[in-house]
Amino acid sequence: MTSFRLLLVEDSANDAALVTEALTQAGYRPTTHRVETLDALREALSTDAWDLVLCDYRLPRFSALDVLGVLQALGRDVPLIVLSSLLSEEQAVTLMKAGARDCFSKDRMARLGPAVARELEETRVRRERARAEVDREILARASELLITASLEQEARLDQLVQLLVPKVADWSAFFVSDPDRGGLRLVALAHPDTARRSLAMRLNDRFPLDPQASAGPTHVLRTGVPELVPDVRLRPEPLHRDAVSQRAVAELGVRSVVNVPLPGREGPLGVLSLGTLGERTLGPVDLALGQELARRAGLALENARLFQEAREAVRLRDEFLTVAAHELRTPLTTLRLQLGTLLQRTEVHHLEPEVVTRLERSVRQVRRLGTLVEGLLDVSQLSSGELSLMPERFDLEELVAEVLERYQAEARAAGCELRQSPRLGLWGTWDRLRVDQAVGALISNALKFGPGRPVEVDVGRAGAFARIQVRDRGIGVPLDQVERIFERFGRAVSSHSYGGLGLGLYLTRRAAEAHGGRAWAEPGPGEGARFTLELPLEKESRE
């Protein structure tokens, strides 16, 4: 026997009995509700879901056309079959045009079984297609919502549950794992009745779910296994142990429930619950939708958690770098001054050349440490805002010559010859310290990766920009690493082989961008690399 929900619009009890008998003989066992007025019809359509409406053609105060009008006004997708003792062909045509699925005489009840079978099957297919479209729309909107980084976790979950009501369920809730409570905490709830929603929130605060329950959200959290309960009234064990909380749950009017876990890397992060009220029930299709939605929500929450942890780790690292750089700056300054004083005394006391060489080498290393410390401070400054500039007017070629002079000792140690293009003078207004750091980083980089070979430095104009190019003939830069090497702490080779913090090129690009210019690299594996720094010229300089 096939069951379905039948709404019978009929004022005759005898005719209603005949309809029920004909359906039973055809192999159906309908759950029937009979109405005799339009008000009763509207109430039945508003409170319950029906699979079929059977209607007499003419009743004392209305006709089947009025019934069709009510169905259409309420937007109910329920097929209607009209039965009548007297029905002309013209009336049947009018009814079919108005939306009736079939019309025939009560004297021909043998047609009822096949007509019902056809309409139930067509309705099933139509509703499945409509439901699939609804599911696709919900998942699309959920995905769009979950990738919105500006929303906090609980705000996202609250908007997610709103998507499901009332298209999929009558109410929906998100629980998140709460170790302090030993189970779950309700963080989002969508319910059509404001009073019942408030009751559910109070119930959760007053009577937390039993962490060791054999069913329900806490059981799903503990086991990671989804749960479908078509009728909670048949649940063998209540979710709450005390009678007060059990009565409170009963007042919510819950009929059918789906509970699915939100997957995380280290176990479920929470539980998504869907439920219905009254006669509406949930099935495998709803369980599948809940699982897919929970999977996406769990992935988004896990990513948000990992992002927050990464951001906190970066914050702690930058804070450490700032403190360490400030702590190192003072002793390095003292050491540099002491070494400078000793070098000055060598001219008076005529110390051995080896001692002088070692002092000069110590000064260079202290200067190098100072550059690294200043780089750390610059990185800390960039983490909290833009790089500050103090512009002044100077000759760029003269500054490059000064930087090259400063790196001559390091170049000799690396076996490199530093070559500069002929100086013609190129004036502009830039931050002298930042440009000095940027040029120094490019030269230091070339000496590090191209030892034993010449390094060429060219200064010139390129349209509205001053251009500095540093060319080495070292190991070059792989094509897939030309952008990575300009990232903070980015490098194309192992730090064990070449050392450094991976900050020089990053600060070079940021200094260029702060001036309105740019910095880039041109790869040439096996043939060295060329790094270019461009800085905007003043209008009068360009002319």
XYZ file of C-alpha atoms in Angstrom:
543
model
C 0.000 0.000 0.000
C 1.339 3.445 -1.004
C 0.887 6.258 1.508
C 0.385 9.906 0.665
C -1.237 12.981 2.208
C -4.621 13.816 0.709
C -6.597 17.024 1.181
C -10.225 16.282 0.282
C -12.521 19.233 -0.471
C -15.940 17.613 -0.163
C -19.182 18.440 1.674
C -20.652 14.937 1.402
C -19.452 12.311 3.869
C -20.799 9.527 1.621
C -18.870 10.795 -1.406
C -15.757 11.127 0.759
C -16.147 7.474 1.783
C -16.469 6.466 -1.876
C -13.226 8.279 -2.725
C -11.368 6.608 0.141
C -12.695 3.178 -0.908
C -11.638 3.712 -4.534
C -8.144 4.710 -3.474
C -7.834 1.689 -1.173
C -8.820 -0.635 -4.000
C -6.205 1.034 -6.198
C -3.477 0.224 -3.654
C -3.263 3.494 -1.741
C -3.462 4.262 1.954
C -3.937 8.013 2.128
C -3.749 10.167 5.225
C -6.912 12.154 4.536
C -8.109 15.490 5.850
C -11.528 16.712 4.678
C -12.550 20.389 4.504
C -15.855 21.950 3.494
C -15.085 25.695 3.450
C -12.513 27.956 1.845
C -11.318 29.140 5.285
C -10.695 25.556 6.363
C -8.917 24.972 3.053
C -6.602 27.955 3.590
C -5.803 26.850 7.139
C -4.995 23.300 6.017
C -2.745 24.534 3.205
C -0.947 26.977 5.511
C -0.187 24.520 8.297
C 0.623 21.242 6.500
C 2.183 19.860 3.329
C -0.076 17.895 0.973
C 0.622 15.571 -1.940
C -2.780 15.826 -3.667
C -6.047 17.747 -3.541
C -9.298 16.043 -4.606
C -12.182 18.456 -4.992
C -15.873 18.290 -5.815
C -16.753 20.574 -8.703
C -19.478 22.495 -6.901
C -19.958 23.004 -3.179
C -22.640 25.123 -1.447
C -20.630 28.389 -1.299
C -17.794 27.908 -3.814
C -16.568 25.824 -6.719
C -13.405 24.045 -7.847
C -12.328 27.262 -9.603
C -12.234 28.992 -6.190
C -10.108 26.139 -4.811
C -7.650 26.606 -7.665
C -7.534 30.321 -6.893
C -6.637 29.636 -3.238
C -3.871 27.213 -4.277
C -2.395 29.731 -6.662
C -2.702 32.628 -4.211
C -0.834 30.668 -1.526
C 1.773 29.458 -4.034
C 1.210 25.767 -3.233
C 2.625 23.232 -5.679
C -0.107 20.634 -5.093
C -1.921 18.920 -8.004
C -5.732 19.154 -8.009
C -8.147 16.576 -9.476
C -11.800 17.552 -9.834
C -14.585 15.001 -9.258
C -18.191 15.764 -10.108
C -21.534 14.065 -10.596
C -22.438 16.470 -13.381
C -19.624 18.060 -15.376
C -19.989 19.390 -18.905
C -17.192 19.300 -21.442
C -17.043 23.089 -21.449
C -16.663 23.168 -17.646
C -13.896 20.548 -17.802
C -11.992 22.594 -20.378
C -12.322 25.705 -18.200
C -10.988 23.832 -15.173
C -8.030 22.397 -17.074
C -7.123 25.841 -18.406
C -7.298 27.203 -14.858
C -4.794 24.625 -13.598
C -6.668 21.427 -12.708
C -4.662 18.278 -13.472
C -7.697 16.078 -14.328
C -11.494 16.107 -14.311
C -13.925 13.201 -14.414
C -17.266 12.033 -13.080
C -17.740 10.322 -9.723
C -19.426 7.535 -11.670
C -16.043 6.653 -13.172
C -14.018 6.056 -9.985
C -11.945 3.420 -11.763
C -10.000 6.308 -13.320
C -9.035 7.667 -9.902
C -6.202 5.198 -9.163
C -4.272 5.750 -12.430
C -4.851 9.518 -12.224
C -3.484 9.634 -8.676
C -0.452 7.514 -9.661
C 0.344 9.842 -12.538
C 0.036 13.014 -10.494
C 2.058 11.710 -7.548
C 4.914 10.651 -9.851
C 4.917 13.943 -11.771
C 4.821 15.880 -8.508
C 7.721 13.845 -7.134
C 9.860 14.534 -10.192
C 8.920 18.218 -10.230
C 9.648 18.662 -6.542
C 12.975 16.857 -6.819
C 14.033 19.205 -9.595
C 12.892 22.234 -7.633
C 14.664 20.954 -4.508
C 17.876 20.369 -6.454
C 17.723 23.958 -7.688
C 17.136 25.204 -4.141
C 20.096 23.143 -2.881
C 22.363 24.547 -5.588
C 21.299 28.086 -4.749
C 21.862 27.538 -1.015
C 25.299 26.015 -1.536
C 26.293 28.820 -3.903
C 25.188 31.504 -1.442
C 26.830 29.630 1.429
C 30.130 29.448 -0.465
C 29.964 33.160 -1.236
C 29.298 33.906 2.421
C 32.040 31.632 3.734
C 34.773 33.296 1.681
C 33.871 36.734 3.048
C 36.857 37.351 5.279
C 35.365 40.430 6.971
C 32.782 38.423 8.928
C 33.507 36.990 12.356
C 32.933 33.288 12.947
C 29.601 33.506 14.780
C 28.280 36.131 12.353
C 29.006 33.754 9.459
C 27.239 30.864 11.171
C 24.218 33.022 11.984
C 23.818 33.992 8.325
C 24.310 30.390 7.214
C 21.420 29.055 9.279
C 19.181 31.787 7.896
C 19.750 30.367 4.384
C 18.084 27.080 5.298
C 14.840 28.419 6.765
C 12.169 27.914 5.541
C 13.192 26.425 2.175
C 14.862 23.331 3.583
C 13.864 23.186 7.245
C 11.607 24.961 9.724
C 14.549 25.719 11.988
C 18.314 25.397 11.859
C 21.122 25.732 14.398
C 24.899 25.723 14.682
C 26.632 24.317 17.746
C 30.385 24.755 18.240
C 32.633 22.654 20.395
C 33.067 24.147 23.861
C 35.675 22.337 26.011
C 34.753 24.469 29.040
C 31.228 23.057 28.998
C 32.410 19.606 28.056
C 30.243 19.535 24.945
C 28.531 22.020 22.657
C 27.532 25.672 22.757
C 24.650 27.033 20.679
C 25.948 30.019 18.682
C 23.358 30.476 15.908
C 19.675 29.611 15.578
C 17.128 30.399 12.866
C 13.477 29.843 13.844
C 10.296 31.384 12.413
C 8.808 31.946 15.882
C 10.683 34.577 17.893
C 9.268 33.310 21.190
C 10.316 29.739 20.497
C 13.741 30.911 19.375
C 14.223 32.709 22.682
C 12.989 29.598 24.493
C 15.542 27.434 22.666
C 18.396 29.825 23.529
C 17.351 29.873 27.204
C 17.000 26.106 27.184
C 20.530 25.700 25.864
C 21.909 28.034 28.558
C 19.948 26.385 31.362
C 20.098 22.751 30.325
C 23.241 21.999 28.299
C 23.110 18.889 26.160
C 24.429 15.779 27.861
C 28.006 15.228 26.548
C 27.557 11.458 26.906
C 24.132 11.242 25.211
C 23.628 8.229 22.948
C 22.011 10.418 20.259
C 21.676 14.041 19.241
C 24.268 16.772 18.558
C 26.717 15.781 21.328
C 26.703 12.170 20.129
C 27.419 13.380 16.583
C 30.256 15.582 17.885
C 31.742 12.702 19.854
C 31.502 10.076 17.110
C 31.682 12.199 13.945
C 28.758 10.190 12.492
C 25.794 12.167 11.016
C 22.298 11.509 12.310
C 18.867 11.509 10.608
C 15.792 11.213 12.854
C 12.590 11.319 10.753
C 10.401 11.480 13.909
C 11.921 12.560 17.225
C 8.829 11.315 19.048
C 10.039 7.806 18.325
C 13.527 8.444 19.701
C 14.183 5.713 22.300
C 16.067 8.027 24.695
C 15.502 11.780 25.301
C 18.362 14.221 24.815
C 17.815 15.694 28.308
C 17.607 13.653 31.480
C 15.416 15.823 33.701
C 11.674 16.192 33.149
C 11.722 20.004 33.067
C 14.074 20.208 30.100
C 12.204 17.386 28.341
C 8.951 19.356 28.588
C 10.729 22.465 27.297
C 11.966 20.538 24.248
C 8.431 19.219 23.661
C 7.128 22.818 23.657
C 9.376 23.578 20.692
C 7.262 21.221 18.582
C 10.214 19.483 16.926
C 9.217 16.650 14.572
C 12.203 15.694 12.412
C 15.941 16.340 12.902
C 19.220 16.096 10.990
C 22.535 16.492 12.863
C 25.830 16.556 10.928
C 29.382 17.242 12.191
C 31.511 20.154 10.991
C 34.764 18.425 9.986
C 38.094 19.784 11.182
C 41.696 18.648 10.953
C 41.725 17.399 14.547
C 38.113 16.256 14.803
C 34.640 17.833 14.514
C 34.527 21.572 15.176
C 30.808 21.580 15.901
C 27.432 20.362 14.663
C 24.871 21.680 12.163
C 21.270 20.817 13.069
C 18.209 21.015 10.842
C 14.683 20.415 12.100
C 11.025 20.549 11.181
C 7.809 21.330 13.036
C 4.336 19.843 12.663
C 3.973 17.153 10.004
C 6.893 18.129 7.804
C 9.753 15.610 7.874
C 13.343 15.434 6.695
C 14.933 12.671 4.616
C 18.168 11.486 2.983
C 18.215 14.454 0.575
C 18.229 16.863 3.522
C 20.961 14.836 5.210
C 23.120 15.053 2.062
C 22.611 18.834 1.832
C 23.462 19.231 5.512
C 26.659 17.213 5.109
C 27.837 19.265 2.139
C 27.009 22.559 3.871
C 28.748 21.381 7.060
C 31.807 20.332 5.049
C 32.096 23.800 3.508
C 31.446 25.544 6.808
C 33.984 23.352 8.603
C 36.606 24.047 5.950
C 35.985 27.806 6.172
C 36.146 27.807 9.978
C 39.300 25.695 9.959
C 40.922 28.065 7.463
C 39.830 31.046 9.552
C 41.367 29.458 12.647
C 44.626 28.687 10.858
C 44.718 32.212 9.416
C 44.213 33.694 12.871
C 46.994 31.520 14.291
C 49.308 32.509 11.435
C 48.498 36.187 11.901
C 49.195 35.921 15.625
C 52.484 34.148 14.926
C 53.496 36.911 12.499
C 52.545 39.540 15.065
C 54.675 37.861 17.725
C 57.556 37.527 15.276
C 57.402 41.208 14.305
C 57.171 42.178 17.946
C 60.236 40.075 18.717
C 62.137 41.560 15.766
C 61.342 45.077 16.928
C 62.481 44.413 20.498
C 65.580 42.516 19.361
C 66.559 45.238 16.880
C 66.221 47.974 19.498
C 68.203 45.944 22.026
C 70.978 45.273 19.499
C 71.236 48.836 18.231
C 72.766 50.303 21.410
C 75.676 47.836 21.898
C 76.438 47.883 18.156
C 76.661 51.661 18.172
C 79.032 51.544 21.151
C 81.148 48.857 19.498
C 81.351 50.802 16.231
C 82.500 53.935 18.066
C 85.139 52.001 20.014
C 86.495 50.360 16.866
C 86.565 53.726 15.097
C 88.565 55.203 17.967
C 91.052 52.340 17.790
C 91.481 52.842 14.037
C 92.203 56.519 14.573
C 94.901 55.665 17.138
C 96.614 53.297 14.724
C 97.699 56.327 12.724
C 99.422 57.751 15.813
C 100.887 54.593 17.331
C 101.751 52.881 14.047
C 100.416 49.426 14.922
C 101.287 46.357 12.922
C 99.528 46.094 9.520
C 97.874 42.807 10.532
C 96.259 44.490 13.543
C 95.015 47.336 11.345
C 93.594 44.842 8.834
C 91.756 42.997 11.558
C 90.344 46.234 12.953
C 89.118 47.295 9.516
C 87.527 43.883 9.029
C 85.834 44.176 12.420
C 84.485 47.609 11.487
C 83.026 46.203 8.263
C 81.344 43.346 10.126
C 79.910 45.682 12.751
C 78.646 47.933 9.955
C 77.061 44.873 8.319
C 75.374 43.930 11.594
C 74.098 47.487 11.887
C 72.601 47.244 8.404
C 70.817 44.027 9.353
C 69.440 45.612 12.530
C 68.197 48.655 10.627
C 66.558 46.279 8.136
C 64.715 44.540 10.960
C 63.489 47.888 12.243
C 62.319 48.842 8.757
C 60.404 45.564 8.449
C 58.730 46.227 11.802
C 57.810 49.729 10.613
C 56.349 48.362 7.379
C 54.214 45.881 9.349
C 52.387 48.790 10.971
C 52.229 51.171 8.023
C 53.980 52.677 5.039
C 57.708 53.368 4.893
C 58.348 56.936 6.041
C 60.412 59.198 3.758
C 62.537 62.303 4.375
C 63.142 63.722 0.864
C 66.145 65.867 0.022
C 67.807 66.953 -3.209
C 71.083 65.187 -4.137
C 73.110 63.741 -7.010
C 72.135 60.096 -7.473
C 75.396 59.180 -9.264
C 77.410 60.647 -6.421
C 75.436 58.601 -3.876
C 75.983 55.399 -5.901
C 79.718 56.147 -6.015
C 79.762 56.532 -2.229
C 77.990 53.180 -1.790
C 80.450 51.498 -4.159
C 83.361 52.960 -2.245
C 81.930 51.591 0.966
C 81.681 48.098 -0.539
C 85.189 48.039 -2.071
C 86.671 46.045 0.795
C 83.845 43.510 0.652
C 84.230 43.293 -3.128
C 87.980 42.571 -2.795
C 87.201 39.832 -0.278
C 84.738 38.302 -2.744
C 87.161 38.613 -5.643
C 84.834 40.970 -7.519
C 85.569 44.142 -9.446
C 82.977 46.902 -9.026
C 82.462 48.887 -12.225
C 80.418 52.094 -12.444
C 79.270 53.826 -15.626
C 80.777 57.289 -16.373
C 79.392 59.989 -14.052
C 77.518 62.852 -15.693
C 75.400 64.049 -12.767
C 71.752 63.081 -12.136
C 69.947 65.221 -9.571
C 66.596 64.520 -7.969
C 64.666 64.677 -4.708
C 64.489 61.396 -2.827
C 65.068 60.004 0.659
C 68.848 59.702 0.716
C 68.970 57.044 3.448
C 66.365 54.821 1.757
C 68.037 55.068 -1.645
C 71.403 54.372 -0.049
C 69.953 51.237 1.614
C 68.344 50.087 -1.641
C 71.522 50.503 -3.725
C 73.588 48.878 -0.991
C 71.210 45.889 -0.906
C 71.530 45.415 -4.680
C 75.338 45.564 -4.585
C 75.563 43.299 -1.546
C 73.271 40.838 -3.267
C 75.441 40.862 -6.418
C 78.654 40.277 -4.432
C 77.043 37.451 -2.494
C 75.748 35.517 -5.511
C 78.482 36.362 -8.040
C 81.851 36.017 -6.254
C 84.988 36.077 -8.347
C 83.352 37.946 -11.230
C 82.821 41.638 -12.040
C 79.722 43.554 -10.942
C 78.567 46.373 -13.213
C 76.551 49.344 -11.934
C 74.906 51.659 -14.433
C 73.092 54.923 -13.564
C 71.019 56.739 -16.181
C 67.659 58.087 -17.259
C 64.670 56.196 -18.657
C 61.953 58.692 -19.566
C 60.518 60.212 -16.405
C 62.644 57.979 -14.154
C 66.186 57.698 -12.914
C 67.348 54.104 -13.383
C 70.004 52.171 -11.469
C 70.959 48.745 -12.826
C 73.223 46.255 -11.069
C 74.454 43.323 -13.170
C 76.291 40.297 -11.799
C 77.487 37.097 -13.445
C 76.684 34.686 -10.664
C 74.135 31.870 -10.283
C 71.220 33.926 -11.625
C 67.562 33.811 -10.568
C 65.169 31.020 -11.647
C 62.210 32.280 -13.644
C 59.689 31.073 -11.061
C 61.505 32.935 -8.258
C 61.795 36.461 -9.702
C 58.882 37.705 -7.592
C 59.470 35.573 -4.536
C 62.908 37.088 -3.890
C 61.267 40.507 -3.361
C 58.957 39.145 -0.651
C 59.619 39.613 3.037
C 62.098 36.915 4.147
C 61.877 35.526 0.618
C 64.812 33.785 -1.012
C 65.459 31.631 -4.074
C 68.244 29.554 -2.487
C 68.898 27.955 0.881
C 69.869 30.278 3.721
C 72.440 27.689 4.833
C 74.437 28.218 1.634
C 74.247 32.007 1.284
C 73.054 33.355 4.627
C 71.173 36.611 5.130
C 67.653 37.332 6.335
C 65.974 37.740 2.968
C 65.117 41.389 3.659
C 67.406 43.384 1.351
C 65.423 43.058 -1.886
C 62.120 43.358 -0.010
C 63.172 46.697 1.467
C 64.547 47.779 -1.907
C 61.198 47.292 -3.592
C 59.276 48.911 -0.756
C 61.611 51.930 -0.842
C 61.131 52.212 -4.604
C 57.345 51.960 -4.297
C 57.303 54.522 -1.470
C 58.968 56.977 -3.885
C 56.519 56.109 -6.668
C 59.017 53.932 -8.524
C 59.603 50.208 -8.836
C 62.248 47.483 -8.581
C 62.505 44.223 -10.481
C 64.866 41.434 -11.533
C 65.594 39.875 -14.898
C 66.549 36.197 -14.616
C 69.435 34.592 -16.380
C 70.296 31.191 -14.835
C 73.962 30.424 -15.333
C 74.617 33.908 -16.713
C 73.960 36.057 -13.682
C 71.086 38.457 -13.103
C 70.262 42.124 -13.602
C 68.418 44.105 -10.925
C 66.823 47.443 -11.756
C 65.741 50.265 -9.435
C 63.682 53.135 -10.892
C 62.963 56.399 -9.074
C 60.785 59.221 -10.439
C 62.573 62.392 -11.529
C 61.367 65.902 -10.812
C 59.711 67.639 -13.742
C 62.544 70.166 -14.197
C 65.112 67.371 -14.062
C 63.292 65.496 -16.804
C 63.255 68.617 -18.999
